[in-house]
CSV table of C-alpha atoms in Angstrom, one decimal:
chain,number,residue,atom,x,y,z
A,42,MET,CA,-15.6,39.3,70.0
A,43,ASN,CA,-12.9,36.8,71.0
A,44,ILE,CA,-12.6,33.2,72.1
A,45,GLU,CA,-12.2,34.3,75.8
A,46,ASN,CA,-15.5,36.2,75.6
A,47,LEU,CA,-17.2,33.1,74.2
A,48,LYS,CA,-15.7,30.8,76.8
A,49,CYS,CA,-16.9,33.1,79.5
A,50,PHE,CA,-20.4,33.2,78.0
A,51,ILE,CA,-20.5,29.4,77.7
A,52,LEU,CA,-19.6,29.0,81.4
A,53,VAL,CA,-22.2,31.5,82.6
A,54,ALA,CA,-24.8,29.9,80.3
A,55,GLU,CA,-24.0,26.4,81.6
A,56,ASN,CA,-23.9,27.4,85.3
A,57,LEU,CA,-26.5,30.2,85.2
A,58,SER,CA,-24.1,31.9,87.6
A,59,PHE,CA,-21.6,34.7,87.1
A,60,ALA,CA,-19.9,33.7,90.4
A,61,ARG,CA,-19.4,30.0,89.4
A,62,ALA,CA,-18.1,31.1,86.0
A,63,ALA,CA,-15.6,33.4,87.7
A,64,GLU,CA,-14.4,30.5,89.9
A,65,ALA,CA,-13.9,28.3,86.9
A,66,LEU,CA,-12.0,30.9,85.0
A,67,TYR,CA,-9.9,32.0,88.1
A,68,ILE,CA,-11.0,35.6,87.5
A,69,SER,CA,-13.1,38.1,89.5
A,70,GLN,CA,-16.9,38.2,89.1
A,71,PRO,CA,-16.7,41.9,87.9
A,72,ALA,CA,-14.3,40.7,85.1
A,73,VAL,CA,-16.9,38.1,84.0
A,74,THR,CA,-19.6,40.8,84.0
A,75,LYS,CA,-17.4,43.0,81.9
A,76,GLN,CA,-16.7,40.3,79.3
A,77,ILE,CA,-20.4,39.4,79.0
A,78,SER,CA,-21.3,43.1,78.7
A,79,THR,CA,-18.7,43.6,76.0
A,80,LEU,CA,-20.1,40.6,74.1
A,81,GLU,CA,-23.6,41.9,74.4
A,82,ARG,CA,-22.6,45.3,73.1
A,83,GLU,CA,-20.9,43.7,70.1
A,84,LEU,CA,-23.9,41.5,69.3
A,85,GLY,CA,-26.4,44.2,70.0
A,86,VAL,CA,-28.6,41.9,72.1
A,87,SER,CA,-29.0,40.9,75.8
A,88,LEU,CA,-27.8,37.3,76.4
A,89,PHE,CA,-29.0,37.0,80.0
A,90,ILE,CA,-31.8,38.2,82.2
A,91,ARG,CA,-30.1,39.1,85.5
A,92,SER,CA,-31.3,39.9,89.0
A,93,THR,CA,-29.6,39.8,92.4
A,94,ARG,CA,-30.6,36.1,92.9
A,95,HIS,CA,-31.4,34.8,89.4
A,96,VAL,CA,-29.7,34.4,86.0
A,97,GLU,CA,-31.3,33.0,83.0
A,98,LEU,CA,-30.7,33.0,79.2
A,99,THR,CA,-32.7,35.2,76.9
A,100,GLN,CA,-34.1,33.7,73.7
A,101,ALA,CA,-31.1,35.3,71.9
A,102,GLY,CA,-28.8,33.8,74.5
A,103,MET,CA,-30.2,30.3,74.0
A,104,SER,CA,-29.9,30.6,70.2
A,105,PHE,CA,-26.3,31.9,70.5
A,106,TYR,CA,-25.1,29.2,73.0
A,107,LYS,CA,-24.8,26.3,70.4
A,108,ASP,CA,-23.0,28.6,67.9
A,109,ALA,CA,-20.6,29.9,70.6
A,110,LYS,CA,-19.8,26.3,71.7
A,111,ASP,CA,-19.2,25.3,68.1
A,112,LEU,CA,-16.8,28.2,67.5
A,113,VAL,CA,-14.8,27.5,70.6
A,114,GLN,CA,-14.5,23.8,69.8
A,115,LYS,CA,-13.4,24.5,66.2
A,116,SER,CA,-10.9,27.0,67.5
A,117,GLU,CA,-9.4,24.5,70.0
A,118,LEU,CA,-9.3,21.8,67.3
A,119,ALA,CA,-7.4,24.2,65.0
A,120,VAL,CA,-4.9,25.2,67.7
A,121,SER,CA,-4.3,21.5,68.6
A,122,ARG,CA,-3.7,20.6,65.0
A,123,VAL,CA,-1.2,23.4,64.4
A,124,ARG,CA,0.7,22.5,67.6
A,125,LYS,CA,1.0,18.9,66.7
A,126,HIS,CA,2.1,19.7,63.2
A,127,ASN,CA,4.7,22.1,64.7
A,128,ASN,CA,6.0,19.2,66.8
A,129,HIS,CA,6.2,17.0,63.7
A,130,LEU,CA,3.7,14.5,65.1
A,131,ASP,CA,1.2,12.6,63.0
A,132,THR,CA,-2.4,13.8,63.5
A,133,LEU,CA,-5.7,12.3,62.7
A,134,SER,CA,-9.0,14.2,63.1
A,135,ILE,CA,-12.2,12.2,62.6
A,136,GLY,CA,-15.8,13.5,62.4
A,137,LEU,CA,-19.0,11.7,63.3
A,138,SER,CA,-22.6,12.9,62.8
A,139,SER,CA,-24.0,11.0,65.8
A,140,ASP,CA,-22.8,9.8,69.2
A,141,ILE,CA,-24.3,6.4,68.3
A,142,LEU,CA,-21.6,5.9,65.6
A,143,LEU,CA,-18.9,5.8,68.4
A,144,PHE,CA,-20.0,2.2,69.0
A,145,TYR,CA,-19.3,1.4,65.4
A,146,LEU,CA,-16.0,3.1,65.4
A,147,SER,CA,-14.6,1.6,68.6
A,148,PRO,CA,-13.3,-1.7,67.2
A,149,PHE,CA,-11.4,0.1,64.5
A,150,LEU,CA,-9.9,2.5,67.0
A,151,LYS,CA,-9.0,-0.3,69.3
A,152,LYS,CA,-6.9,-1.9,66.6
A,153,TYR,CA,-5.5,1.4,65.6
A,154,HIS,CA,-4.4,2.1,69.1
A,155,GLU,CA,-2.8,-1.3,69.5
A,156,LEU,CA,-0.7,-0.8,66.3
A,157,TYR,CA,0.0,3.0,66.7
A,158,PRO,CA,-0.2,4.0,70.3
A,159,GLU,CA,1.7,7.2,69.6
A,160,ILE,CA,-1.2,8.6,67.6
A,161,GLN,CA,-4.2,9.9,69.5
A,162,PRO,CA,-7.1,10.5,67.1
A,163,GLN,CA,-9.1,13.6,67.7
A,164,ILE,CA,-12.8,12.7,67.4
A,165,GLN,CA,-15.4,15.4,66.8
A,166,VAL,CA,-19.2,14.7,67.1
A,167,TYR,CA,-21.6,17.4,65.8
A,168,GLY,CA,-24.8,17.5,63.9
A,169,TYR,CA,-24.5,16.3,60.3
A,170,LYS,CA,-24.5,19.9,58.8
A,171,VAL,CA,-21.7,21.1,61.1
A,172,ILE,CA,-19.6,18.0,60.6
A,173,SER,CA,-19.9,17.9,56.8
A,174,ASN,CA,-19.0,21.6,56.6
A,175,LEU,CA,-15.9,21.0,58.8
A,176,PHE,CA,-14.9,18.2,56.5
A,177,ARG,CA,-15.5,20.2,53.3
A,178,GLU,CA,-13.4,23.0,54.7
A,179,ASP,CA,-10.5,20.5,55.3
A,180,LYS,CA,-10.7,20.9,59.1
A,181,LEU,CA,-11.2,17.1,59.4
A,182,ASP,CA,-9.0,14.4,57.9
A,183,ALA,CA,-11.8,11.8,57.7
A,184,MET,CA,-15.6,11.5,58.3
A,185,PHE,CA,-17.8,8.5,58.8
A,186,TYR,CA,-21.0,9.2,56.9
A,187,TYR,CA,-23.6,8.0,54.4
A,188,LYS,CA,-22.5,8.4,50.8
A,189,GLU,CA,-25.8,9.9,49.7
A,190,ASN,CA,-25.3,12.9,51.9
A,191,MET,CA,-22.0,14.2,50.5
A,192,THR,CA,-21.8,16.3,47.3
A,193,LYS,CA,-19.3,14.9,44.9
A,194,MET,CA,-15.9,16.7,44.9
A,195,ALA,CA,-12.8,15.7,43.1
A,196,SER,CA,-10.7,16.1,46.2
A,197,ILE,CA,-12.8,13.8,48.3
A,198,GLN,CA,-12.5,10.0,48.3
A,199,PHE,CA,-15.1,7.5,49.7
A,200,LEU,CA,-14.4,4.0,51.1
A,201,GLU,CA,-17.6,2.0,51.5
A,202,LEU,CA,-17.6,0.0,54.7
A,203,LYS,CA,-21.2,-1.3,54.9
A,204,LYS,CA,-24.5,-1.5,53.1
A,205,ASP,CA,-26.9,-0.3,55.7
A,206,HIS,CA,-30.6,-1.1,55.8
A,207,LEU,CA,-33.7,0.3,57.6
A,208,SER,CA,-34.8,-1.0,61.0
A,209,CYS,CA,-37.9,-0.2,63.0
A,210,VAL,CA,-36.9,0.8,66.6
A,211,LEU,CA,-39.5,-0.1,69.2
A,212,PRO,CA,-39.7,0.1,73.0
A,213,SER,CA,-39.1,-3.2,74.7
A,214,GLY,CA,-42.3,-5.1,75.1
A,215,HIS,CA,-44.0,-3.6,72.1
A,216,PRO,CA,-46.4,-6.1,70.5
A,217,LEU,CA,-44.4,-6.0,67.2
A,218,SER,CA,-41.0,-6.4,68.9
A,219,ALA,CA,-41.1,-10.2,68.5
A,220,GLY,CA,-41.6,-10.0,64.7
A,221,ARG,CA,-39.0,-10.9,62.1
A,222,ILE,CA,-39.9,-8.0,59.7
A,223,ILE,CA,-42.2,-5.0,59.9
A,224,SER,CA,-44.2,-3.3,57.2
A,225,LEU,CA,-45.8,0.2,57.2
A,226,ALA,CA,-49.2,-1.4,57.4
A,227,ASP,CA,-48.2,-3.0,60.7
A,228,LEU,CA,-47.6,0.5,62.1
A,229,GLU,CA,-50.9,2.1,61.1
A,230,ASN,CA,-52.0,2.4,64.7
A,231,ASP,CA,-48.6,3.5,66.0
A,232,THR,CA,-47.2,7.0,66.4
A,233,ILE,CA,-44.0,7.4,64.2
A,234,ILE,CA,-41.2,9.5,65.6
A,235,ALA,CA,-39.4,11.3,62.8
A,236,CYS,CA,-36.3,13.5,62.7
A,237,ASN,CA,-36.9,17.1,61.8
A,238,PRO,CA,-36.3,17.1,58.0
A,239,LEU,CA,-34.4,20.4,58.4
A,240,ASN,CA,-31.9,18.7,60.7
A,241,ALA,CA,-32.0,15.1,59.5
A,242,PRO,CA,-29.3,13.7,57.2
A,243,LEU,CA,-30.5,13.1,53.7
A,244,SER,CA,-30.2,9.3,54.1
A,245,THR,CA,-32.7,9.6,57.0
A,246,ALA,CA,-35.0,12.3,55.7
A,247,ALA,CA,-35.5,10.8,52.2
A,248,PHE,CA,-37.0,7.5,53.3
A,249,GLN,CA,-38.8,9.1,56.3
A,250,GLN,CA,-40.6,11.4,53.8
A,251,ARG,CA,-41.8,8.4,51.7
A,252,ILE,CA,-43.1,6.7,54.8
A,253,LEU,CA,-44.8,9.7,56.3
A,254,GLN,CA,-46.7,10.4,53.1
A,255,GLN,CA,-48.6,7.1,53.7
A,256,HIS,CA,-49.0,7.6,57.5
A,257,PRO,CA,-51.8,9.7,59.3
A,258,ALA,CA,-50.3,13.1,60.0
A,259,ASP,CA,-51.9,13.1,63.5
A,260,ARG,CA,-49.8,10.1,64.4
A,261,VAL,CA,-46.4,11.7,63.6
A,262,LEU,CA,-44.1,13.3,66.1
A,263,TYR,CA,-40.9,15.2,65.2
A,264,CYS,CA,-37.7,15.6,67.1
A,265,ASP,CA,-34.3,17.3,66.3
A,266,THR,CA,-31.9,14.4,66.7
A,267,ILE,CA,-31.7,10.6,66.5
A,268,GLU,CA,-30.6,10.5,70.1
A,269,ILE,CA,-33.8,12.4,71.1
A,270,ALA,CA,-35.8,9.9,69.0
A,271,HIS,CA,-34.4,7.1,71.1
A,272,CYS,CA,-35.3,8.8,74.3
A,273,MET,CA,-38.9,9.3,73.1
A,274,ILE,CA,-39.1,5.7,72.0
A,275,ALA,CA,-37.9,4.5,75.4
A,276,SER,CA,-40.5,6.7,77.0
A,277,GLY,CA,-43.3,4.9,75.1
A,278,MET,CA,-44.2,7.9,72.9
A,279,GLY,CA,-43.9,6.0,69.6
A,280,ILE,CA,-41.6,4.1,67.2
A,281,SER,CA,-39.1,5.2,64.6
A,282,ILE,CA,-37.6,3.9,61.4
A,283,LEU,CA,-33.9,4.5,61.1
A,284,PRO,CA,-30.7,3.2,59.4
A,285,ASP,CA,-29.6,0.2,61.4
A,286,LEU,CA,-26.2,1.7,62.2
A,287,LEU,CA,-27.9,4.6,63.9
A,288,THR,CA,-30.0,2.5,66.2
A,289,LEU,CA,-28.9,2.2,69.8
A,290,LYS,CA,-28.5,-1.3,71.0
A,291,SER,CA,-30.0,-1.4,74.5
A,292,PRO,CA,-32.4,-3.4,76.7
A,293,ASP,CA,-34.8,-0.4,76.4
A,294,PHE,CA,-35.2,-1.0,72.6
A,295,ARG,CA,-35.9,-3.7,70.1
A,296,THR,CA,-34.9,-3.3,66.5
A,297,VAL,CA,-36.7,-5.3,63.8
A,298,PRO,CA,-35.9,-5.1,60.1
A,299,TYR,CA,-38.2,-2.9,58.0
A,300,GLU,CA,-39.7,-4.3,54.9
A,301,ASP,CA,-38.2,-1.6,52.6
A,302,ASP,CA,-35.2,-3.1,50.8
A,303,THR,CA,-33.4,0.3,50.5
A,304,GLU,CA,-29.7,0.0,50.7
A,305,ILE,CA,-27.7,3.0,52.1
A,306,SER,CA,-24.0,3.1,51.5
A,307,PHE,CA,-22.0,3.9,54.7
A,308,GLY,CA,-18.3,4.5,54.9
A,309,LEU,CA,-15.4,6.7,55.3
A,310,PHE,CA,-14.8,10.0,53.5
A,311,TYR,CA,-11.3,11.3,53.4
A,312,HIS,CA,-9.1,14.0,51.7
A,313,ARG,CA,-6.4,12.9,49.3
A,314,GLN,CA,-4.8,16.2,48.3
A,315,THR,CA,-2.2,16.1,51.1
A,316,ALA,CA,-0.1,13.2,52.5
A,317,ASN,CA,-1.1,12.0,55.9
A,318,SER,CA,0.5,8.9,57.2
A,319,ALA,CA,-1.9,8.7,60.2
A,320,LEU,CA,-4.8,8.6,57.8
A,321,ASP,CA,-3.1,6.0,55.6
A,322,LYS,CA,-2.8,3.8,58.7
A,323,LEU,CA,-6.5,4.1,59.4
A,324,LEU,CA,-7.5,3.3,55.8
A,325,LYS,CA,-5.3,0.1,55.9
A,326,ILE,CA,-7.1,-1.0,59.1
A,327,MET,CA,-10.5,-0.2,57.6
A,328,THR,CA,-9.8,-2.4,54.6
A,329,GLU,CA,-8.5,-5.3,56.6
A,330,LEU,CA,-11.0,-5.6,59.4
């Protein structure tokens, strides 16, 4: 198995077409077929169901797709880092566990770019398990995350940026959306949308578990990501209780503080075992803004 096989597989999976994948790779369709066949032999499974007019992913193919994409992205990140180091350029790789945190990060990056336009941060957004593993493996210089989620390690430093609190996220027009604070009792007739505890960050899963123990099981829906939860809320399927930083600010939603006074420490994790002037510049901005 090699990266070229994986890139080929990803293109076929995303286009459901061997011909379009061949066009994107500037190779022949038989060459694409050969790469996929080689990959299937190595894995010992069929990744696609093929016919003369139809291509679709098998269950094994659907399962393999995300892992293949993660492997390719990690590989490209590693190559980029090595090349920049070889050119003696400062590098800064940042990890986020949710696309929503990009809105929080943007003011800091704006200031960073104004002061250091020669440095282009590499921002990676994955699920919290992938992003935390990349950080622990020293493949990221810094990671924006909740303190409660990271195992203490001597080589890892934490800079607290904010004490976050819980908010109730409701669809616009919900009867409770005009309130100033919401209690669990207020939600007894509502469906609560919760993140799958197997995928949710500890900072989200812990308080969700406390809440759901007091809420009727038949009025709970689970989803895999916070972004999916927002989609379900906007569709009128229910409400959700999330850390305020992870709530999307949009006309489709209304966020109201939740009565629980739990504080969640949010900030920047970084490695201190090696010198990195680009990281030092970011830390300075974080402490000043």
